């Protein structure tokens, strides 16, 4: 039976997305406006289509696909994953003490975490402690850099969107100027002009930047998870007693969560 807890949906974060749209809609309604006045396909095309096109020019397609994959998991959280990981390493340590590192070989294929499988493989192969730490740390840093690139894509999009909102406003004003002699066309041009600005500024500050921050938080959590695996692999290689493994990993986890203290 797997000791890894099942991920769950962060309902509060999902609700917050709807809340951002509701805030704008209520503000529009409270002043006597009509909410459907905010629905402007032309403005959406300029802001969102333009942002997508700019991103495709700015980044390789593979990085955009990776960002999309990261966003598909942005509302998933793993409850108490670190405690479960410490418990798992206690089980591994008990087996290593009784039957040696080779007894972990059956867990390689069953491991549901590729990084954990990599760490166990190095322990089973009998690699020296320092080589295990160096190899896993290098891989972890590379993964952390890749996760940072996903947040950078969203931050870049947040920079493009407001500017394209201004571009949409200018296009709307051009339409207004072209239809000054036709009053029926003036209203549509003004609507596009102002709604494009709302789309650009709103999407950047209420969606894109918060999602980038959330990806960074998830990246730090994943990095800490990998550090815990690295330390667990090291103590397994040293064939430490299961109780010592639990105390060592729990102490390592506490040290990472505690705020750093400056010099007195």
mmCIF file of C-alpha atoms in Angstrom:
data_model
loop_
_atom_site.group_PDB
_atom_site.id
_atom_site.type_symbol
_atom_site.label_atom_id
_atom_site.label_comp_id
_atom_site.label_asym_id
_atom_site.label_seq_id
_atom_site.Cartn_x
_atom_site.Cartn_y
_atom_site.Cartn_z
ATOM 1 C CA UNK A 1 0.000 0.000 0.000
ATOM 2 C CA UNK A 2 1.343 3.422 -0.966
ATOM 3 C CA UNK A 3 2.266 5.790 1.862
ATOM 4 C CA UNK A 4 1.971 8.819 -0.368
ATOM 5 C CA UNK A 5 -1.210 10.854 0.362
ATOM 6 C CA UNK A 6 -3.598 11.593 -2.460
ATOM 7 C CA UNK A 7 -3.646 15.153 -3.828
ATOM 8 C CA UNK A 8 -6.754 17.233 -3.288
ATOM 9 C CA UNK A 9 -8.194 20.326 -4.915
ATOM 10 C CA UNK A 10 -7.555 23.689 -3.277
ATOM 11 C CA UNK A 11 -11.165 24.858 -3.280
ATOM 12 C CA UNK A 12 -10.330 28.257 -1.810
ATOM 13 C CA UNK A 13 -7.936 29.051 -4.655
ATOM 14 C CA UNK A 14 -10.446 27.840 -7.255
ATOM 15 C CA UNK A 15 -13.152 29.980 -5.645
ATOM 16 C CA UNK A 16 -10.847 32.997 -5.736
ATOM 17 C CA UNK A 17 -10.778 32.883 -9.544
ATOM 18 C CA UNK A 18 -14.533 33.251 -9.674
ATOM 19 C CA UNK A 19 -14.348 35.894 -6.972
ATOM 20 C CA UNK A 20 -12.108 38.123 -9.085
ATOM 21 C CA UNK A 21 -14.657 38.122 -11.913
ATOM 22 C CA UNK A 22 -17.491 38.632 -9.428
ATOM 23 C CA UNK A 23 -15.787 41.682 -7.888
ATOM 24 C CA UNK A 24 -15.564 43.401 -11.266
ATOM 25 C CA UNK A 25 -19.102 42.438 -12.197
ATOM 26 C CA UNK A 26 -20.555 43.655 -8.884
ATOM 27 C CA UNK A 27 -18.623 46.914 -9.139
ATOM 28 C CA UNK A 28 -20.075 47.436 -12.620
ATOM 29 C CA UNK A 29 -23.590 46.612 -11.420
ATOM 30 C CA UNK A 30 -23.343 48.740 -8.262
ATOM 31 C CA UNK A 31 -22.825 51.887 -10.312
ATOM 32 C CA UNK A 32 -25.884 51.139 -12.418
ATOM 33 C CA UNK A 33 -23.969 49.646 -15.326
ATOM 34 C CA UNK A 34 -24.827 46.486 -17.211
ATOM 35 C CA UNK A 35 -22.507 43.549 -16.654
ATOM 36 C CA UNK A 36 -22.766 42.415 -20.254
ATOM 37 C CA UNK A 37 -21.249 45.741 -21.301
ATOM 38 C CA UNK A 38 -17.958 44.166 -20.189
ATOM 39 C CA UNK A 39 -18.300 41.456 -22.838
ATOM 40 C CA UNK A 40 -16.445 42.806 -25.869
ATOM 41 C CA UNK A 41 -15.081 40.171 -28.281
ATOM 42 C CA UNK A 42 -12.940 42.721 -30.113
ATOM 43 C CA UNK A 43 -11.245 43.827 -26.897
ATOM 44 C CA UNK A 44 -10.724 40.181 -25.870
ATOM 45 C CA UNK A 45 -9.153 39.410 -29.238
ATOM 46 C CA UNK A 46 -6.691 42.273 -28.959
ATOM 47 C CA UNK A 47 -5.692 41.637 -25.336
ATOM 48 C CA UNK A 48 -5.766 37.846 -25.021
ATOM 49 C CA UNK A 49 -4.969 36.992 -28.624
ATOM 50 C CA UNK A 50 -2.182 39.552 -28.691
ATOM 51 C CA UNK A 51 -0.747 38.291 -25.397
ATOM 52 C CA UNK A 52 -0.761 34.703 -26.675
ATOM 53 C CA UNK A 53 0.968 35.743 -29.896
ATOM 54 C CA UNK A 54 3.599 37.727 -27.978
ATOM 55 C CA UNK A 55 4.295 34.752 -25.715
ATOM 56 C CA UNK A 56 4.777 32.460 -28.704
ATOM 57 C CA UNK A 57 7.333 34.911 -30.051
ATOM 58 C CA UNK A 58 9.059 35.307 -26.677
ATOM 59 C CA UNK A 59 9.439 31.677 -25.595
ATOM 60 C CA UNK A 60 10.047 28.302 -27.236
ATOM 61 C CA UNK A 61 6.893 26.262 -27.725
ATOM 62 C CA UNK A 62 8.200 23.547 -25.375
ATOM 63 C CA UNK A 63 8.381 26.048 -22.517
ATOM 64 C CA UNK A 64 4.821 27.205 -23.173
ATOM 65 C CA UNK A 65 3.639 23.590 -23.145
ATOM 66 C CA UNK A 66 5.491 23.031 -19.852
ATOM 67 C CA UNK A 67 3.812 26.118 -18.406
ATOM 68 C CA UNK A 68 0.423 24.809 -19.486
ATOM 69 C CA UNK A 69 1.180 21.495 -17.791
ATOM 70 C CA UNK A 70 2.184 23.332 -14.608
ATOM 71 C CA UNK A 71 -1.044 25.339 -14.682
ATOM 72 C CA UNK A 72 -3.086 22.137 -14.990
ATOM 73 C CA UNK A 73 -1.770 21.168 -11.532
ATOM 74 C CA UNK A 74 -1.748 24.602 -9.927
ATOM 75 C CA UNK A 75 -4.836 23.928 -7.811
ATOM 76 C CA UNK A 76 -3.674 20.538 -6.541
ATOM 77 C CA UNK A 77 -2.204 20.298 -3.048
ATOM 78 C CA UNK A 78 -0.636 17.316 -1.315
ATOM 79 C CA UNK A 79 -1.824 17.166 2.320
ATOM 80 C CA UNK A 80 0.941 16.394 4.810
ATOM 81 C CA UNK A 81 3.209 15.068 2.065
ATOM 82 C CA UNK A 82 6.400 15.694 4.033
ATOM 83 C CA UNK A 83 5.276 13.743 7.102
ATOM 84 C CA UNK A 84 4.234 10.884 4.829
ATOM 85 C CA UNK A 85 7.666 10.966 3.191
ATOM 86 C CA UNK A 86 9.430 10.759 6.563
ATOM 87 C CA UNK A 87 7.270 7.748 7.454
ATOM 88 C CA UNK A 88 8.173 6.137 4.150
ATOM 89 C CA UNK A 89 11.895 6.565 4.833
ATOM 90 C CA UNK A 90 11.423 4.988 8.266
ATOM 91 C CA UNK A 91 10.072 1.891 6.515
ATOM 92 C CA UNK A 92 12.973 1.934 4.071
ATOM 93 C CA UNK A 93 15.499 2.274 6.903
ATOM 94 C CA UNK A 94 14.026 -0.671 8.782
ATOM 95 C CA UNK A 95 14.405 -2.810 5.676
ATOM 96 C CA UNK A 96 17.968 -1.627 5.030
ATOM 97 C CA UNK A 97 19.015 -2.430 8.609
ATOM 98 C CA UNK A 98 17.582 -5.949 8.335
ATOM 99 C CA UNK A 99 18.424 -6.933 4.754
ATOM 100 C CA UNK A 100 20.747 -4.281 3.318
ATOM 101 C CA UNK A 101 20.295 -1.623 0.588
ATOM 102 C CA UNK A 102 19.586 -4.232 -2.090
ATOM 103 C CA UNK A 103 16.236 -4.917 -0.408
ATOM 104 C CA UNK A 104 14.991 -1.560 -1.728
ATOM 105 C CA UNK A 105 15.258 -2.678 -5.344
ATOM 106 C CA UNK A 106 11.624 -3.805 -5.403
ATOM 107 C CA UNK A 107 10.577 -0.257 -4.467
ATOM 108 C CA UNK A 108 12.189 1.342 -7.528
ATOM 109 C CA UNK A 109 9.435 0.369 -9.953
ATOM 110 C CA UNK A 110 6.717 0.938 -7.359
ATOM 111 C CA UNK A 111 7.853 4.469 -6.458
ATOM 112 C CA UNK A 112 5.280 7.015 -7.626
ATOM 113 C CA UNK A 113 7.818 9.845 -7.449
ATOM 114 C CA UNK A 114 10.518 9.800 -10.171
ATOM 115 C CA UNK A 115 12.954 11.736 -7.979
ATOM 116 C CA UNK A 116 12.449 9.276 -5.118
ATOM 117 C CA UNK A 117 13.033 6.380 -7.528
ATOM 118 C CA UNK A 118 16.259 8.034 -8.683
ATOM 119 C CA UNK A 119 17.429 8.467 -5.083
ATOM 120 C CA UNK A 120 16.617 4.867 -4.153
ATOM 121 C CA UNK A 121 18.440 3.657 -7.254
ATOM 122 C CA UNK A 122 21.624 5.408 -6.152
ATOM 123 C CA UNK A 123 21.315 3.871 -2.680
ATOM 124 C CA UNK A 124 20.761 0.382 -4.108
ATOM 125 C CA UNK A 125 23.772 0.807 -6.396
ATOM 126 C CA UNK A 126 25.921 1.550 -3.351
ATOM 127 C CA UNK A 127 27.119 4.956 -4.518
ATOM 128 C CA UNK A 128 29.170 6.980 -1.997
ATOM 129 C CA UNK A 129 27.242 9.455 0.138
ATOM 130 C CA UNK A 130 28.804 12.562 -1.394
ATOM 131 C CA UNK A 131 28.136 11.367 -4.935
ATOM 132 C CA UNK A 132 24.517 10.662 -4.041
ATOM 133 C CA UNK A 133 24.117 14.143 -2.594
ATOM 134 C CA UNK A 134 25.839 15.852 -5.530
ATOM 135 C CA UNK A 135 23.914 13.960 -8.227
ATOM 136 C CA UNK A 136 20.512 14.527 -6.622
ATOM 137 C CA UNK A 137 21.216 18.165 -5.757
ATOM 138 C CA UNK A 138 22.242 18.930 -9.338
ATOM 139 C CA UNK A 139 19.055 17.351 -10.670
ATOM 140 C CA UNK A 140 16.938 19.193 -8.088
ATOM 141 C CA UNK A 141 18.422 22.574 -8.985
ATOM 142 C CA UNK A 142 17.771 21.936 -12.671
ATOM 143 C CA UNK A 143 14.143 21.114 -11.902
ATOM 144 C CA UNK A 144 13.829 24.236 -9.770
ATOM 145 C CA UNK A 145 15.134 26.360 -12.642
ATOM 146 C CA UNK A 146 12.575 24.784 -14.976
ATOM 147 C CA UNK A 147 9.777 25.562 -12.523
ATOM 148 C CA UNK A 148 10.977 29.167 -12.280
ATOM 149 C CA UNK A 149 10.729 29.486 -16.057
ATOM 150 C CA UNK A 150 7.014 28.648 -15.881
ATOM 151 C CA UNK A 151 6.416 31.482 -13.432
ATOM 152 C CA UNK A 152 8.462 33.769 -15.679
ATOM 153 C CA UNK A 153 6.171 33.004 -18.620
ATOM 154 C CA UNK A 154 3.143 34.167 -16.630
ATOM 155 C CA UNK A 155 4.932 37.277 -15.398
ATOM 156 C CA UNK A 156 5.865 38.114 -18.972
ATOM 157 C CA UNK A 157 2.233 37.683 -20.022
ATOM 158 C CA UNK A 158 1.251 40.006 -17.172
ATOM 159 C CA UNK A 159 3.562 42.611 -18.663
ATOM 160 C CA UNK A 160 2.103 42.302 -22.152
ATOM 161 C CA UNK A 161 -1.594 42.301 -21.212
ATOM 162 C CA UNK A 162 -1.928 45.879 -19.853
ATOM 163 C CA UNK A 163 0.040 47.290 -22.778
ATOM 164 C CA UNK A 164 -2.193 45.455 -25.221
ATOM 165 C CA UNK A 165 -5.148 46.808 -23.284
ATOM 166 C CA UNK A 166 -3.899 50.280 -24.101
ATOM 167 C CA UNK A 167 -3.498 49.216 -27.728
ATOM 168 C CA UNK A 168 -7.103 48.020 -27.716
ATOM 169 C CA UNK A 169 -8.162 51.351 -26.257
ATOM 170 C CA UNK A 170 -6.369 53.210 -29.038
ATOM 171 C CA UNK A 171 -8.039 51.012 -31.669
ATOM 172 C CA UNK A 172 -11.388 51.705 -30.074
ATOM 173 C CA UNK A 173 -10.763 55.441 -30.121
ATOM 174 C CA UNK A 174 -9.781 55.235 -33.784
ATOM 175 C CA UNK A 175 -13.139 53.625 -34.424
ATOM 176 C CA UNK A 176 -14.803 56.453 -32.518
ATOM 177 C CA UNK A 177 -13.027 59.064 -34.604
ATOM 178 C CA UNK A 178 -14.050 57.292 -37.811
ATOM 179 C CA UNK A 179 -17.716 57.299 -36.774
ATOM 180 C CA UNK A 180 -18.107 60.790 -35.363
ATOM 181 C CA UNK A 181 -20.636 61.510 -38.072
ATOM 182 C CA UNK A 182 -22.518 58.308 -37.192
ATOM 183 C CA UNK A 183 -23.554 58.384 -33.511
ATOM 184 C CA UNK A 184 -24.584 54.715 -33.561
ATOM 185 C CA UNK A 185 -20.960 53.641 -34.066
ATOM 186 C CA UNK A 186 -19.476 55.866 -31.381
ATOM 187 C CA UNK A 187 -20.785 53.850 -28.437
ATOM 188 C CA UNK A 188 -19.272 50.582 -29.668
ATOM 189 C CA UNK A 189 -15.880 52.180 -30.199
ATOM 190 C CA UNK A 190 -15.843 53.714 -26.720
ATOM 191 C CA UNK A 191 -16.887 50.375 -25.196
ATOM 192 C CA UNK A 192 -14.029 48.572 -26.905
ATOM 193 C CA UNK A 193 -11.602 51.274 -25.796
ATOM 194 C CA UNK A 194 -12.413 51.087 -22.092
ATOM 195 C CA UNK A 195 -13.148 47.363 -21.844
ATOM 196 C CA UNK A 196 -9.808 46.500 -23.467
ATOM 197 C CA UNK A 197 -8.068 48.383 -20.655
ATOM 198 C CA UNK A 198 -10.127 46.489 -18.073
ATOM 199 C CA UNK A 199 -9.203 43.183 -19.703
ATOM 200 C CA UNK A 200 -5.505 44.001 -19.807
ATOM 201 C CA UNK A 201 -5.058 45.406 -16.312
ATOM 202 C CA UNK A 202 -7.535 42.989 -14.722
ATOM 203 C CA UNK A 203 -6.076 39.816 -16.232
ATOM 204 C CA UNK A 204 -2.539 40.854 -15.324
ATOM 205 C CA UNK A 205 -3.172 41.771 -11.687
ATOM 206 C CA UNK A 206 -6.043 39.459 -10.794
ATOM 207 C CA UNK A 207 -5.069 36.289 -12.681
ATOM 208 C CA UNK A 208 -1.605 36.137 -14.247
ATOM 209 C CA UNK A 209 0.517 37.584 -11.428
ATOM 210 C CA UNK A 210 -1.305 35.610 -8.689
ATOM 211 C CA UNK A 211 -0.879 32.409 -10.705
ATOM 212 C CA UNK A 212 2.841 33.158 -11.137
ATOM 213 C CA UNK A 213 3.163 33.636 -7.370
ATOM 214 C CA UNK A 214 1.314 30.381 -6.779
ATOM 215 C CA UNK A 215 3.640 28.524 -9.143
ATOM 216 C CA UNK A 216 6.620 29.900 -7.205
ATOM 217 C CA UNK A 217 5.152 28.727 -3.900
ATOM 218 C CA UNK A 218 4.579 25.288 -5.394
ATOM 219 C CA UNK A 219 8.128 25.297 -6.747
ATOM 220 C CA UNK A 220 9.573 26.035 -3.293
ATOM 221 C CA UNK A 221 7.421 23.307 -1.743
ATOM 222 C CA UNK A 222 8.562 20.805 -4.371
ATOM 223 C CA UNK A 223 12.200 21.832 -3.848
ATOM 224 C CA UNK A 224 11.877 21.221 -0.102
ATOM 225 C CA UNK A 225 10.315 17.831 -0.851
ATOM 226 C CA UNK A 226 13.302 16.932 -3.015
ATOM 227 C CA UNK A 227 15.746 18.144 -0.337
ATOM 228 C CA UNK A 228 14.024 15.858 2.139
ATOM 229 C CA UNK A 229 14.456 12.955 -0.286
ATOM 230 C CA UNK A 230 18.150 13.813 -0.683
ATOM 231 C CA UNK A 231 18.701 13.787 3.083
ATOM 232 C CA UNK A 232 16.685 10.585 3.369
ATOM 233 C CA UNK A 233 18.824 8.881 0.721
ATOM 234 C CA UNK A 234 21.971 9.950 2.551
ATOM 235 C CA UNK A 235 20.887 8.480 5.891
ATOM 236 C CA UNK A 236 19.690 5.317 4.147
ATOM 237 C CA UNK A 237 23.107 4.906 2.567
ATOM 238 C CA UNK A 238 24.627 5.225 6.029
ATOM 239 C CA UNK A 239 22.281 2.447 7.238
ATOM 240 C CA UNK A 240 21.026 4.537 10.142
ATOM 241 C CA UNK A 241 18.509 3.133 12.610
ATOM 242 C CA UNK A 242 14.871 3.876 11.634
ATOM 243 C CA UNK A 243 14.333 5.985 14.753
ATOM 244 C CA UNK A 244 17.405 8.047 13.943
ATOM 245 C CA UNK A 245 16.159 8.486 10.388
ATOM 246 C CA UNK A 246 12.854 9.887 11.661
ATOM 247 C CA UNK A 247 14.550 12.268 14.114
ATOM 248 C CA UNK A 248 17.100 13.435 11.554
ATOM 249 C CA UNK A 249 14.560 14.129 8.806
ATOM 250 C CA UNK A 250 12.076 15.753 11.187
ATOM 251 C CA UNK A 251 14.866 17.986 12.520
ATOM 252 C CA UNK A 252 15.931 18.869 8.999
ATOM 253 C CA UNK A 253 12.347 19.796 8.149
ATOM 254 C CA UNK A 254 11.990 21.960 11.246
ATOM 255 C CA UNK A 255 15.231 23.759 10.466
ATOM 256 C CA UNK A 256 13.957 24.660 7.001
ATOM 257 C CA UNK A 257 10.635 25.976 8.313
ATOM 258 C CA UNK A 258 12.095 28.014 11.154
ATOM 259 C CA UNK A 259 12.957 31.644 10.310
ATOM 260 C CA UNK A 260 16.645 32.385 10.125
ATOM 261 C CA UNK A 261 18.083 34.294 13.047
ATOM 262 C CA UNK A 262 20.446 37.134 12.508
ATOM 263 C CA UNK A 263 23.462 37.790 14.596
ATOM 264 C CA UNK A 264 22.718 39.318 17.996
#
